[in-house]
């Protein structure tokens, strides 16, 4: 719902005004993000919450503009998925001064003032990175090394990229045979995954690469396209670890094209609406809540993975 439509609807509702939520989505860069936006908007409708939903198109300035529009409109609560971790203190200070609680969704921010947001609902990105590392330890337990890894990283300074980078290294740093020979930001986009894979194959021969660790499925899909066009068998010639667990990556795991998939659950809408109602009502909520997630790999019963729906 647009700001003007939401405003008109609110004015016509009379005394029983529903909760009005201003939501700033960071963009639509991936299959995961599209599903997340769908989850947020449909959950708001089911919960009877009026939502002012703005797409920032991968631009922090657009997100800040949206947050300020929500403040000017005097919404009951603001929720947003921050593009990057830094640069939010001023606008969130304005929301605090206006008495509007803020919920962080999917990603965290860096701030010295934790009172700028009421709560956060997100994935444990560092855990996701550790799960990737743990799979490698298991897969290569009988290999002396070296095991050369290329990393397709997410958006620079974003919470998922930081967590998946650091968590992965928490595990592999204890095993000298694992060597990250390439790591570069691919912005969570399939097109960037293709670009990075072409660059990697210009720098290294296929036989010099043992593993691709990709921070999301869309970059993975881009890389796979390049590998297949180059005569490389993904999942066999080069092992692939991917984060998100969209249906396409599940299908690839079943086919042996991908070796390990780590879930990042986009279906947070119902929990966001529950938190929104509670913070508006002044009820206590946990400062941070993690979403339940799973990991599946080539060693498990991959045929039992339920349909993902996206």
XYZ file of C-alpha atoms in Angstrom:
310
model
C 0.000 0.000 0.000
C 1.319 3.430 -0.915
C 1.671 6.199 1.642
C -1.197 8.243 0.209
C -3.545 5.236 -0.030
C -2.687 4.154 3.483
C -3.288 7.667 4.791
C -6.695 7.922 3.111
C -7.686 4.483 4.391
C -6.644 5.367 7.923
C -8.620 8.591 7.881
C -11.757 6.691 6.845
C -11.467 3.991 9.478
C -12.948 5.945 12.361
C -12.149 5.142 15.966
C -11.001 1.549 15.522
C -7.770 2.353 13.744
C -5.615 -0.689 12.971
C -1.882 -0.737 13.609
C -0.035 1.070 10.810
C 3.382 -0.370 9.959
C 5.937 1.389 7.789
C 8.222 -1.188 6.166
C 11.359 -0.361 4.188
C 12.606 -3.319 2.152
C 16.184 -2.982 0.930
C 15.438 -4.132 -2.601
C 14.599 -7.129 -4.774
C 18.049 -8.480 -5.530
C 17.303 -12.176 -5.193
C 14.727 -14.944 -5.131
C 15.065 -14.948 -1.346
C 14.265 -11.230 -1.089
C 11.204 -11.562 -3.318
C 9.874 -14.316 -1.052
C 10.663 -12.263 2.054
C 8.700 -9.287 0.711
C 5.777 -11.578 -0.121
C 5.870 -13.003 3.405
C 5.824 -9.521 4.969
C 2.989 -8.116 2.874
C 0.736 -11.181 3.048
C 1.266 -11.544 6.807
C 0.271 -7.905 7.310
C -2.949 -8.490 5.394
C -3.779 -11.606 7.415
C -3.022 -9.801 10.686
C -5.184 -6.801 9.802
C -2.183 -4.490 9.949
C -2.016 -1.631 7.440
C 1.400 -1.634 5.800
C 3.193 1.131 3.954
C 5.732 -0.891 1.985
C 8.646 0.845 0.252
C 11.339 -0.800 -1.924
C 14.714 0.963 -1.596
C 16.163 -0.609 -4.763
C 19.510 -1.400 -3.123
C 20.103 2.217 -2.093
C 20.593 3.247 1.532
C 19.591 6.835 0.736
C 16.226 5.529 -0.470
C 15.784 3.595 2.751
C 16.513 6.652 4.881
C 14.057 8.670 2.795
C 11.396 6.006 3.347
C 11.999 5.932 7.101
C 11.624 9.709 7.251
C 8.363 9.497 5.290
C 7.054 6.990 7.833
C 8.020 9.328 10.674
C 6.301 12.256 8.967
C 3.156 10.206 8.504
C 3.301 9.169 12.192
C 3.008 5.419 11.692
C 2.613 3.276 14.804
C 5.738 1.210 14.189
C 8.585 1.024 11.678
C 10.301 -2.138 10.480
C 13.105 -2.357 7.952
C 15.771 -4.624 6.508
C 18.930 -2.479 6.565
C 21.011 -2.645 3.403
C 24.251 -2.197 5.367
C 25.048 -2.059 9.082
C 26.220 1.539 9.457
C 24.741 4.992 8.890
C 21.389 4.668 10.672
C 21.832 6.549 13.945
C 20.510 9.908 12.766
C 17.262 8.726 11.190
C 16.587 6.212 13.959
C 17.175 8.995 16.456
C 14.439 10.911 14.673
C 12.090 7.927 14.993
C 12.920 7.629 18.689
C 12.234 11.348 19.224
C 8.869 10.874 17.504
C 8.028 7.982 19.828
C 7.895 5.401 17.017
C 9.389 1.986 17.855
C 11.634 0.333 15.259
C 12.016 -3.361 14.433
C 15.062 -4.639 12.546
C 14.276 -7.504 10.180
C 16.724 -9.907 8.551
C 19.800 -7.759 9.188
C 21.406 -5.895 12.089
C 22.898 -2.435 12.466
C 26.006 -1.165 14.213
C 25.201 1.481 16.794
C 26.399 2.502 20.252
C 22.791 3.317 21.226
C 20.811 0.087 21.462
C 17.693 2.063 22.401
C 17.340 3.187 18.772
C 15.518 -0.038 17.977
C 13.008 -2.038 19.996
C 13.971 -5.498 18.770
C 15.476 -7.493 15.910
C 14.282 -10.599 14.082
C 16.983 -12.165 11.951
C 18.910 -15.228 10.932
C 22.027 -16.337 12.768
C 24.351 -15.547 9.887
C 27.501 -16.501 11.752
C 25.970 -19.897 12.461
C 25.219 -20.260 8.740
C 28.900 -19.652 7.995
C 29.948 -22.196 10.610
C 27.617 -24.769 9.065
C 29.377 -24.265 5.731
C 32.737 -24.826 7.397
C 31.522 -27.898 9.262
C 30.376 -29.478 6.007
C 33.842 -28.990 4.510
C 35.507 -30.553 7.546
C 33.278 -33.605 7.104
C 33.657 -33.839 3.323
C 37.435 -33.507 3.319
C 38.230 -35.345 6.563
C 40.382 -37.905 4.723
C 42.081 -35.383 2.445
C 45.452 -34.045 3.531
C 45.165 -30.934 1.398
C 45.428 -28.349 0.199
C 41.715 -27.638 -0.339
C 41.375 -24.443 -2.360
C 38.195 -22.419 -1.798
C 36.714 -19.518 -3.735
C 34.129 -17.411 -1.929
C 31.294 -15.482 -3.564
C 30.553 -12.991 -0.803
C 27.424 -10.942 -0.232
C 26.988 -7.169 -0.153
C 29.941 -5.502 1.531
C 29.211 -4.337 5.109
C 25.882 -6.186 5.210
C 25.088 -8.392 8.211
C 24.694 -11.633 6.178
C 28.003 -11.151 4.377
C 29.856 -10.355 7.604
C 28.351 -13.267 9.517
C 28.795 -15.828 6.757
C 32.375 -14.684 6.201
C 33.350 -14.774 9.879
C 31.469 -17.947 10.820
C 33.056 -19.866 7.956
C 36.501 -18.834 9.119
C 35.680 -19.754 12.713
C 35.708 -23.365 11.521
C 38.229 -23.589 8.692
C 40.903 -21.590 10.545
C 41.524 -24.662 12.713
C 42.406 -26.692 9.597
C 45.441 -25.398 7.657
C 44.578 -27.501 4.612
C 41.660 -25.161 3.843
C 42.788 -22.115 1.860
C 40.525 -19.322 0.641
C 42.276 -18.315 -2.578
C 39.607 -15.858 -3.746
C 36.894 -13.862 -1.944
C 34.965 -10.994 -3.514
C 31.633 -9.228 -3.103
C 28.930 -10.412 -5.514
C 26.097 -8.350 -4.001
C 23.803 -11.414 -3.738
C 22.954 -11.142 -7.470
C 22.984 -13.864 -10.148
C 24.567 -11.490 -12.661
C 27.415 -10.799 -10.232
C 27.792 -14.538 -9.654
C 28.358 -14.959 -13.388
C 30.833 -12.076 -13.457
C 32.798 -13.426 -10.501
C 32.912 -16.968 -11.884
C 34.267 -15.697 -15.195
C 36.883 -13.704 -13.297
C 37.818 -16.731 -11.173
C 38.281 -18.924 -14.260
C 40.535 -16.254 -15.751
C 42.681 -16.393 -12.616
C 42.692 -20.137 -11.920
C 42.474 -23.396 -13.805
C 39.411 -25.468 -12.856
C 41.612 -28.153 -11.324
C 43.071 -25.532 -8.959
C 39.643 -24.953 -7.387
C 38.157 -27.513 -5.018
C 35.245 -25.626 -3.459
C 32.907 -22.730 -4.146
C 31.338 -21.217 -1.037
C 28.556 -18.874 -2.110
C 26.753 -16.532 0.289
C 23.434 -16.970 -1.536
C 21.658 -19.098 -4.112
C 21.338 -16.470 -6.837
C 25.121 -15.992 -7.023
C 25.445 -19.778 -6.971
C 23.109 -20.117 -9.959
C 25.081 -17.528 -11.903
C 28.336 -19.341 -11.148
C 26.855 -22.715 -12.134
C 25.791 -21.346 -15.528
C 29.374 -20.267 -16.239
C 30.826 -23.541 -14.993
C 28.525 -25.635 -17.158
C 29.245 -23.476 -20.214
C 32.957 -24.058 -19.542
C 32.626 -27.832 -19.355
C 33.014 -27.962 -15.574
C 30.727 -30.323 -13.649
C 29.453 -28.413 -10.607
C 29.143 -30.594 -7.539
C 31.607 -33.098 -8.962
C 34.656 -31.310 -10.372
C 34.134 -28.496 -7.859
C 32.116 -28.865 -4.656
C 29.503 -26.170 -4.047
C 28.101 -24.831 -0.783
C 25.200 -22.390 -1.079
C 23.153 -20.401 1.425
C 19.394 -19.673 1.132
C 17.808 -23.047 0.255
C 15.404 -21.972 -2.468
C 13.619 -24.744 -4.378
C 16.111 -24.559 -7.239
C 19.034 -25.179 -4.886
C 17.149 -28.105 -3.314
C 16.655 -29.563 -6.794
C 20.355 -29.061 -7.515
C 21.291 -30.849 -4.281
C 19.134 -33.814 -5.261
C 20.868 -33.898 -8.666
C 24.356 -33.651 -7.137
C 24.996 -30.254 -8.756
C 25.254 -28.627 -5.315
C 26.755 -30.453 -2.324
C 25.465 -28.517 0.687
C 22.599 -26.039 1.173
C 22.161 -23.919 4.275
C 18.747 -22.464 4.940
C 18.180 -18.763 5.403
C 14.455 -18.586 6.136
C 12.649 -15.703 4.373
C 9.231 -16.443 5.860
C 9.444 -13.988 8.749
C 6.208 -12.094 8.072
C 4.036 -13.615 10.807
C 6.733 -13.052 13.440
C 7.222 -9.445 12.295
C 3.502 -8.754 12.701
C 3.454 -10.354 16.142
C 6.381 -8.210 17.241
C 4.780 -5.108 15.717
C 1.592 -5.591 17.732
C 3.529 -6.190 20.930
C 5.839 -3.188 20.682
C 2.921 -0.887 19.800
C 1.062 -2.206 22.857
C 4.133 -1.648 25.035
C 4.540 -5.353 25.777
C 8.030 -6.713 26.487
C 9.802 -8.472 23.587
C 13.257 -10.092 23.311
C 15.906 -7.725 21.997
C 16.910 -10.294 19.378
C 15.079 -13.330 18.017
C 16.639 -15.844 15.645
C 14.597 -17.607 12.956
C 14.689 -21.423 12.897
C 16.775 -22.797 10.018
C 18.138 -26.113 8.730
C 21.081 -27.472 6.751
C 21.043 -30.300 4.202
C 23.964 -31.903 2.376
C 24.984 -34.807 0.189
C 25.390 -37.072 3.226
C 21.723 -36.883 4.247
C 18.316 -38.034 2.979
C 17.869 -35.216 0.476
C 14.763 -36.840 -1.017
C 12.833 -35.980 2.157
C 13.231 -32.196 1.870
C 9.730 -30.672 1.593
C 8.837 -28.349 -1.264
C 10.063 -24.840 -0.514
C 7.376 -22.934 -2.361
C 9.788 -20.388 -3.839
